[in-house]
Coordinates of C-alpha atoms in Angstrom, one line a residue:
X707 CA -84.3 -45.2 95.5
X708 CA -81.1 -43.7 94.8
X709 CA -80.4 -40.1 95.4
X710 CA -77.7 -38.0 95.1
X711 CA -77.1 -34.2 96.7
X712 CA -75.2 -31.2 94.5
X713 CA -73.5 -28.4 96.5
X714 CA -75.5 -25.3 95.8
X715 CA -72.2 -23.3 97.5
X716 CA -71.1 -22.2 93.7
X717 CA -73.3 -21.1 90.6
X718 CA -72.1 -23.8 88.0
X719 CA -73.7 -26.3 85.8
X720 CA -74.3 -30.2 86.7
X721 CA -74.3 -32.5 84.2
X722 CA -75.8 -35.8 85.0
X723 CA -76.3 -39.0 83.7
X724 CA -78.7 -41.3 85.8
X725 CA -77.9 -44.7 85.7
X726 CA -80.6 -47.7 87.4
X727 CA -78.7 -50.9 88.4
X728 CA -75.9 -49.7 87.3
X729 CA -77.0 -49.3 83.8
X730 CA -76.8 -45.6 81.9
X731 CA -80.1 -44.1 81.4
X732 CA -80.6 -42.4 77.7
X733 CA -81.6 -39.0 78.8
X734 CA -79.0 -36.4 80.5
X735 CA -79.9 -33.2 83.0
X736 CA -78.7 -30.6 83.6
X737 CA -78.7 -29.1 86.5
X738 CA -78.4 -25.1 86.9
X739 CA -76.9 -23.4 90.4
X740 CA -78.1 -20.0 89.7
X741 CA -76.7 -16.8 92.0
X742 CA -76.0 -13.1 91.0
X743 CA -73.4 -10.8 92.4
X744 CA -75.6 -7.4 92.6
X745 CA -73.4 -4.2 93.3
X746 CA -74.3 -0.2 93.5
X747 CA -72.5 2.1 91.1
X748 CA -72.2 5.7 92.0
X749 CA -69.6 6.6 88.9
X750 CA -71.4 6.8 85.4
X751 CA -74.0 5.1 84.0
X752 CA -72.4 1.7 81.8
X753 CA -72.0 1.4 78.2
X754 CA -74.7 -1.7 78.2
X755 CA -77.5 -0.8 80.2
X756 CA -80.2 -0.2 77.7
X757 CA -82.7 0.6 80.1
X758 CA -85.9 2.1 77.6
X759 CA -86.2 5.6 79.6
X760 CA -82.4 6.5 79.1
X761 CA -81.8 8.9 76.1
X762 CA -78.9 7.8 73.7
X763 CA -77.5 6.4 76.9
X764 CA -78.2 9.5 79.5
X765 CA -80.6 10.5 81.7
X766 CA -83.4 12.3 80.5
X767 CA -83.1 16.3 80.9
X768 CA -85.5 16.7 83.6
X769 CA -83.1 14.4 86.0
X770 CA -80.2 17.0 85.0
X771 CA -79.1 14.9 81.7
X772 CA -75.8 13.7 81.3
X773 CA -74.5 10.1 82.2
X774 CA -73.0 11.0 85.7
X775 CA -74.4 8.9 88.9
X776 CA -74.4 10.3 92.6
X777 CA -76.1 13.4 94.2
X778 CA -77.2 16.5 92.2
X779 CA -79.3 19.5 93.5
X780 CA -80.8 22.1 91.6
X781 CA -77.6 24.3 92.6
X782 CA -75.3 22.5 90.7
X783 CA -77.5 22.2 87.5
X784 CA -80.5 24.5 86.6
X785 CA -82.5 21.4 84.1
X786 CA -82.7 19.5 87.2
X787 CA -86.6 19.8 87.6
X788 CA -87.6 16.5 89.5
X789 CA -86.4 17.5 93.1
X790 CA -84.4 20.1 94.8
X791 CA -81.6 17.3 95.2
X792 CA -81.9 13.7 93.6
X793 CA -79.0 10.7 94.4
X794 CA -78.2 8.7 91.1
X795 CA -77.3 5.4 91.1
X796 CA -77.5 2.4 88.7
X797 CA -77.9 -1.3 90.4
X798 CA -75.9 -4.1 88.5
X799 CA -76.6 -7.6 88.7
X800 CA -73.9 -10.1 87.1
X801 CA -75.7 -13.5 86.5
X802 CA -74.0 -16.7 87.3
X803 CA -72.8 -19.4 85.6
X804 CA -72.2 -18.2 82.4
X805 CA -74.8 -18.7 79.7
X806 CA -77.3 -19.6 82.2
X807 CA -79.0 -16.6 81.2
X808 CA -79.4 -18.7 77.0
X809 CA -81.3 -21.4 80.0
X810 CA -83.8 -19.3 81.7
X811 CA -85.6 -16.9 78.9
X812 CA -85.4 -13.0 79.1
X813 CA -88.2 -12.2 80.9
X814 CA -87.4 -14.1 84.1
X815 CA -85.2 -11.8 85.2
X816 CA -85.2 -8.6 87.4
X817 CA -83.6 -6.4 90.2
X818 CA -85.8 -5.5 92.9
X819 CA -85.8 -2.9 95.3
X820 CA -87.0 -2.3 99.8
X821 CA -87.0 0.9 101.5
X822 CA -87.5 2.2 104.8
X823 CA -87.4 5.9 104.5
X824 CA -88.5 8.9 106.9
X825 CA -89.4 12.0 104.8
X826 CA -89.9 15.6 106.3
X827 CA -91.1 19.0 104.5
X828 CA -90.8 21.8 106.7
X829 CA -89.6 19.7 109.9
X830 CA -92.8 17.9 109.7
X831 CA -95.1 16.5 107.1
X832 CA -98.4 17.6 105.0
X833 CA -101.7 15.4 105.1
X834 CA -103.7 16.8 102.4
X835 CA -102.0 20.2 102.4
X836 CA -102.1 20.8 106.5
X837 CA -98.8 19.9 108.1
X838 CA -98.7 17.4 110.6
X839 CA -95.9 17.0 113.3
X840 CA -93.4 14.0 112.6
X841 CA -91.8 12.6 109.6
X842 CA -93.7 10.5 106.8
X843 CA -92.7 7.6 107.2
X844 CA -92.4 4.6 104.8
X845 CA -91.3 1.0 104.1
X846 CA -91.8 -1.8 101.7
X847 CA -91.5 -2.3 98.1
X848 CA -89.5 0.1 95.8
X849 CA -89.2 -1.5 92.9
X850 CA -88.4 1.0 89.6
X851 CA -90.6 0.8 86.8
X852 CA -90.4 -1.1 83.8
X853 CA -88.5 1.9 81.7
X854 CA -86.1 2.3 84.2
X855 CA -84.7 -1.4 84.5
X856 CA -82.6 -3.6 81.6
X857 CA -83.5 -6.7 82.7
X858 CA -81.9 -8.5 79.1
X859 CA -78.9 -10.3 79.8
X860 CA -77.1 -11.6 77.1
X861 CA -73.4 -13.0 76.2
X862 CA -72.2 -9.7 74.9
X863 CA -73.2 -7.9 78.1
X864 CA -71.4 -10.5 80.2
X865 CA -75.1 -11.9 81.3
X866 CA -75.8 -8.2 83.6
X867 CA -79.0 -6.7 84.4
X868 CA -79.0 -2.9 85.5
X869 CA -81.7 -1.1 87.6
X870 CA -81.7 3.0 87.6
X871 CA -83.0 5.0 90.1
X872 CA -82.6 8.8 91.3
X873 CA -84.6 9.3 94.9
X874 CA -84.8 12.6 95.5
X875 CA -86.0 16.0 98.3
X876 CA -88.6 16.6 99.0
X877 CA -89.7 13.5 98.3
X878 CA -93.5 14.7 98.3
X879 CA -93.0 18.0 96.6
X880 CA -90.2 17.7 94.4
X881 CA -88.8 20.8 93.1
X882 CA -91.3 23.2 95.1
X883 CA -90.3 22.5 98.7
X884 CA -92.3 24.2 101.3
X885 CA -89.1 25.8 102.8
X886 CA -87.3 22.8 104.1
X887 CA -87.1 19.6 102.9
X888 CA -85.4 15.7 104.5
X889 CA -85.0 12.8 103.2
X890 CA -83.4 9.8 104.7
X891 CA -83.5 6.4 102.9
X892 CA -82.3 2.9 103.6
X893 CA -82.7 1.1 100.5
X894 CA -82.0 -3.0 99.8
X895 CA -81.5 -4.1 96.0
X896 CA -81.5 -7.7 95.2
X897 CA -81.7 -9.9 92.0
X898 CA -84.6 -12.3 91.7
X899 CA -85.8 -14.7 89.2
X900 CA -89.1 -16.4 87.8
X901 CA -88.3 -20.2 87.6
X902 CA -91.8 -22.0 88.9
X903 CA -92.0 -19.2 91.2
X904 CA -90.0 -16.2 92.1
X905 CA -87.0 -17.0 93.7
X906 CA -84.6 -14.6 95.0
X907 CA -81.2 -15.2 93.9
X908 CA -78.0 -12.9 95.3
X909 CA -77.5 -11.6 98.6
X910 CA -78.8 -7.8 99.7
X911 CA -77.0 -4.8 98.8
X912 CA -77.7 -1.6 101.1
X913 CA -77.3 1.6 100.6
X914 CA -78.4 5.0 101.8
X915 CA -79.7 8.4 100.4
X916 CA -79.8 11.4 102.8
X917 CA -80.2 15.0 101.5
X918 CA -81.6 18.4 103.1
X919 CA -82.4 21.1 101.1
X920 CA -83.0 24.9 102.4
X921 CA -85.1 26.3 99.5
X922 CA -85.6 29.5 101.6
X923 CA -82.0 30.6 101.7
X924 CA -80.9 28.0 98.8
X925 CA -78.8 25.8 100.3
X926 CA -78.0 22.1 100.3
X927 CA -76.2 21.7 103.6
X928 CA -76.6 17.8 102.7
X929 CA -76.9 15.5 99.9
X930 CA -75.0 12.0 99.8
X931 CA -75.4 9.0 98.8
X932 CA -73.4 5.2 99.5
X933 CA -73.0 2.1 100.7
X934 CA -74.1 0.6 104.0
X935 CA -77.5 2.1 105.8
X936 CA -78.0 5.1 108.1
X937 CA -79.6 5.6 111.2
X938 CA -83.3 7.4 110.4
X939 CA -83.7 10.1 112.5
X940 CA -86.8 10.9 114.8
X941 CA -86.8 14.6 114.5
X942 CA -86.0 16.9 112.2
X943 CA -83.3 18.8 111.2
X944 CA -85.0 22.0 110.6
X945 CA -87.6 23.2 112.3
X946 CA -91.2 24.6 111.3
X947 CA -91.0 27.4 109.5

C-alpha cells in the first residue's frame, strides 16, 4: 500500500491527487488542517458578533448596557442589576485556513468554556439558607448558553466565532449580597468543532475574574479581570459578619 503523511503543524488545505502504479486516479481530495487562534477581549464588544442576546449590538440593560467589556459594579452604574460587580469579556475565535469555515457547515462550530472557581458570601457559604464555613467551591464545564455565543463564521467576518460572558459577585446571590461577597475564577476558553466527533481545535486561553464586594459599607475594594490564572484562596477575605 502506498501512504503518504501531511504535516498537521499549519492550518492549510491539501490537495491531492492519488495516483496507483503510477497512474492518476479521477477523483481529487482535499484535505483540511483545521486550527483556531482563540483570544480574550477586555476593550468593547466587536462590530460582528451577532450573538442573539445582545441588543442592537450592546449588552442588555440589566448587565449595565452599553458595548464596554471589563469589570463593572453597581457603583459605577445604577442598571447593573445582575451582581454587585460583574467582569465582561467577549472570547474570539479566528478559524483557520481561510474558507474552511464554506467546508465544515455552521453548526459545527463553538467556543467552549472550564472553570475552577471558589465562591464566598459572608466569608463563608449558604447551604439552603444556613451558612456553612469555607468557600463553594466549583469546577467543570462553563459553557455560555446558546444566546450568548455567535458561533456563524462567514467570509465577511474573517471566519470568527465570539463567545460573551459577564461572571459576576456574589456569584450565588447576585445583586443582594449577604454583606460580603468573593469571587475568584480561573476560567479556560477553547474552540472546538463537530467533524465525526467533537474535536477540540486551538490551544487554551486562561483568564481570571476576582472581585469583593462590601454591600454593608458599599465598597468594591476589588474587581478585575485578565489574562493568565490566579491563585484561589483558602480563606476568606472578610470575615463572618
Amino acid at each position: 500500500d502506498d501512504e503518504r503523511s501531511y504535516s498537521t503543524a499549519t492550518s492549510q488545505e491539501y490537495k491531492i491527487k492519488p495516483t496507483i502504479n503510477g497512474k492518476g486516479l479521477e477523483h481529487t481530495l482535499n484535505l483540511w488542517v483545521i486550527w483556531a487562534t482563540v483570544t480574550i477581549n477586555h476593550g468593547a464588544i466587536s462590530p460582528d458578533d451577532q450573538a442573539a442576546d445582545l441588543v442592537g449590538g450592546n449588552w442588555p440593560g440589566y448587565l449595565g448596557g452599553g458595548s464596554a467589556l471589563g469589570p463593572l459594579s453597581v457603583l459605577q452604574n445604577i442598571n447593573l442589576t445582575y451582581a454587585y460587580t460583574i467582569g465582561k469579556y467577549e472570547a474570539k475565535a479566528t478559524l483557520q485556513p481561510a474558507k474552511v469555515w464554506d467546508v465544515v457547515a455552521n453548526g459545527a462550530w463553538y467556543l467552549d468554556r472550564k472553570v475552577n472557581q471558589a465562591v464566598y458570601d459572608n466569608g463563608g457559604h449558604y447551604v439552603n439558607g444556613a451558612w456553612q464555613a469555607g468557600p463553594l467551591a466549583n469546577a467543570g464545564q462553563d459553557n455560555s448558553s446558546a444566546g450568548w455565543e455567535d458561533v456563524k463564521p462567514t467570509g465577511q467576518n474573517g471566519g470568527t466565532i465570539y463567545d460573551l460572558d459577564a461572571p459576576g459577585c456574589s456569584a450565588l446571590f447576585g445583586l443582594n449580597v449577604v454583606h460580603t461577597a468573593e469571587d475568584y475564577d480561573n476560567f479556560t476558553e477553547y474552540a472546538v468543532v463537530t467533524l465525526d466527533k467533537r474535536y477540540t481545535c486551538s490551544d487554551p486561553a486562561n483568564f481570571y475574574y476576582e472581585a469583593r464586594a462590601d454591600a454593608d459599607n458599599k465598597a468594591v475594594p476589588l474587581n478585575s479581570l485578565g489574562k493568565g490564572s490566579i491563585a484561589l484562596p483558602n480563606t476568606p477575605f472578610f470575615p463572618k459578619r
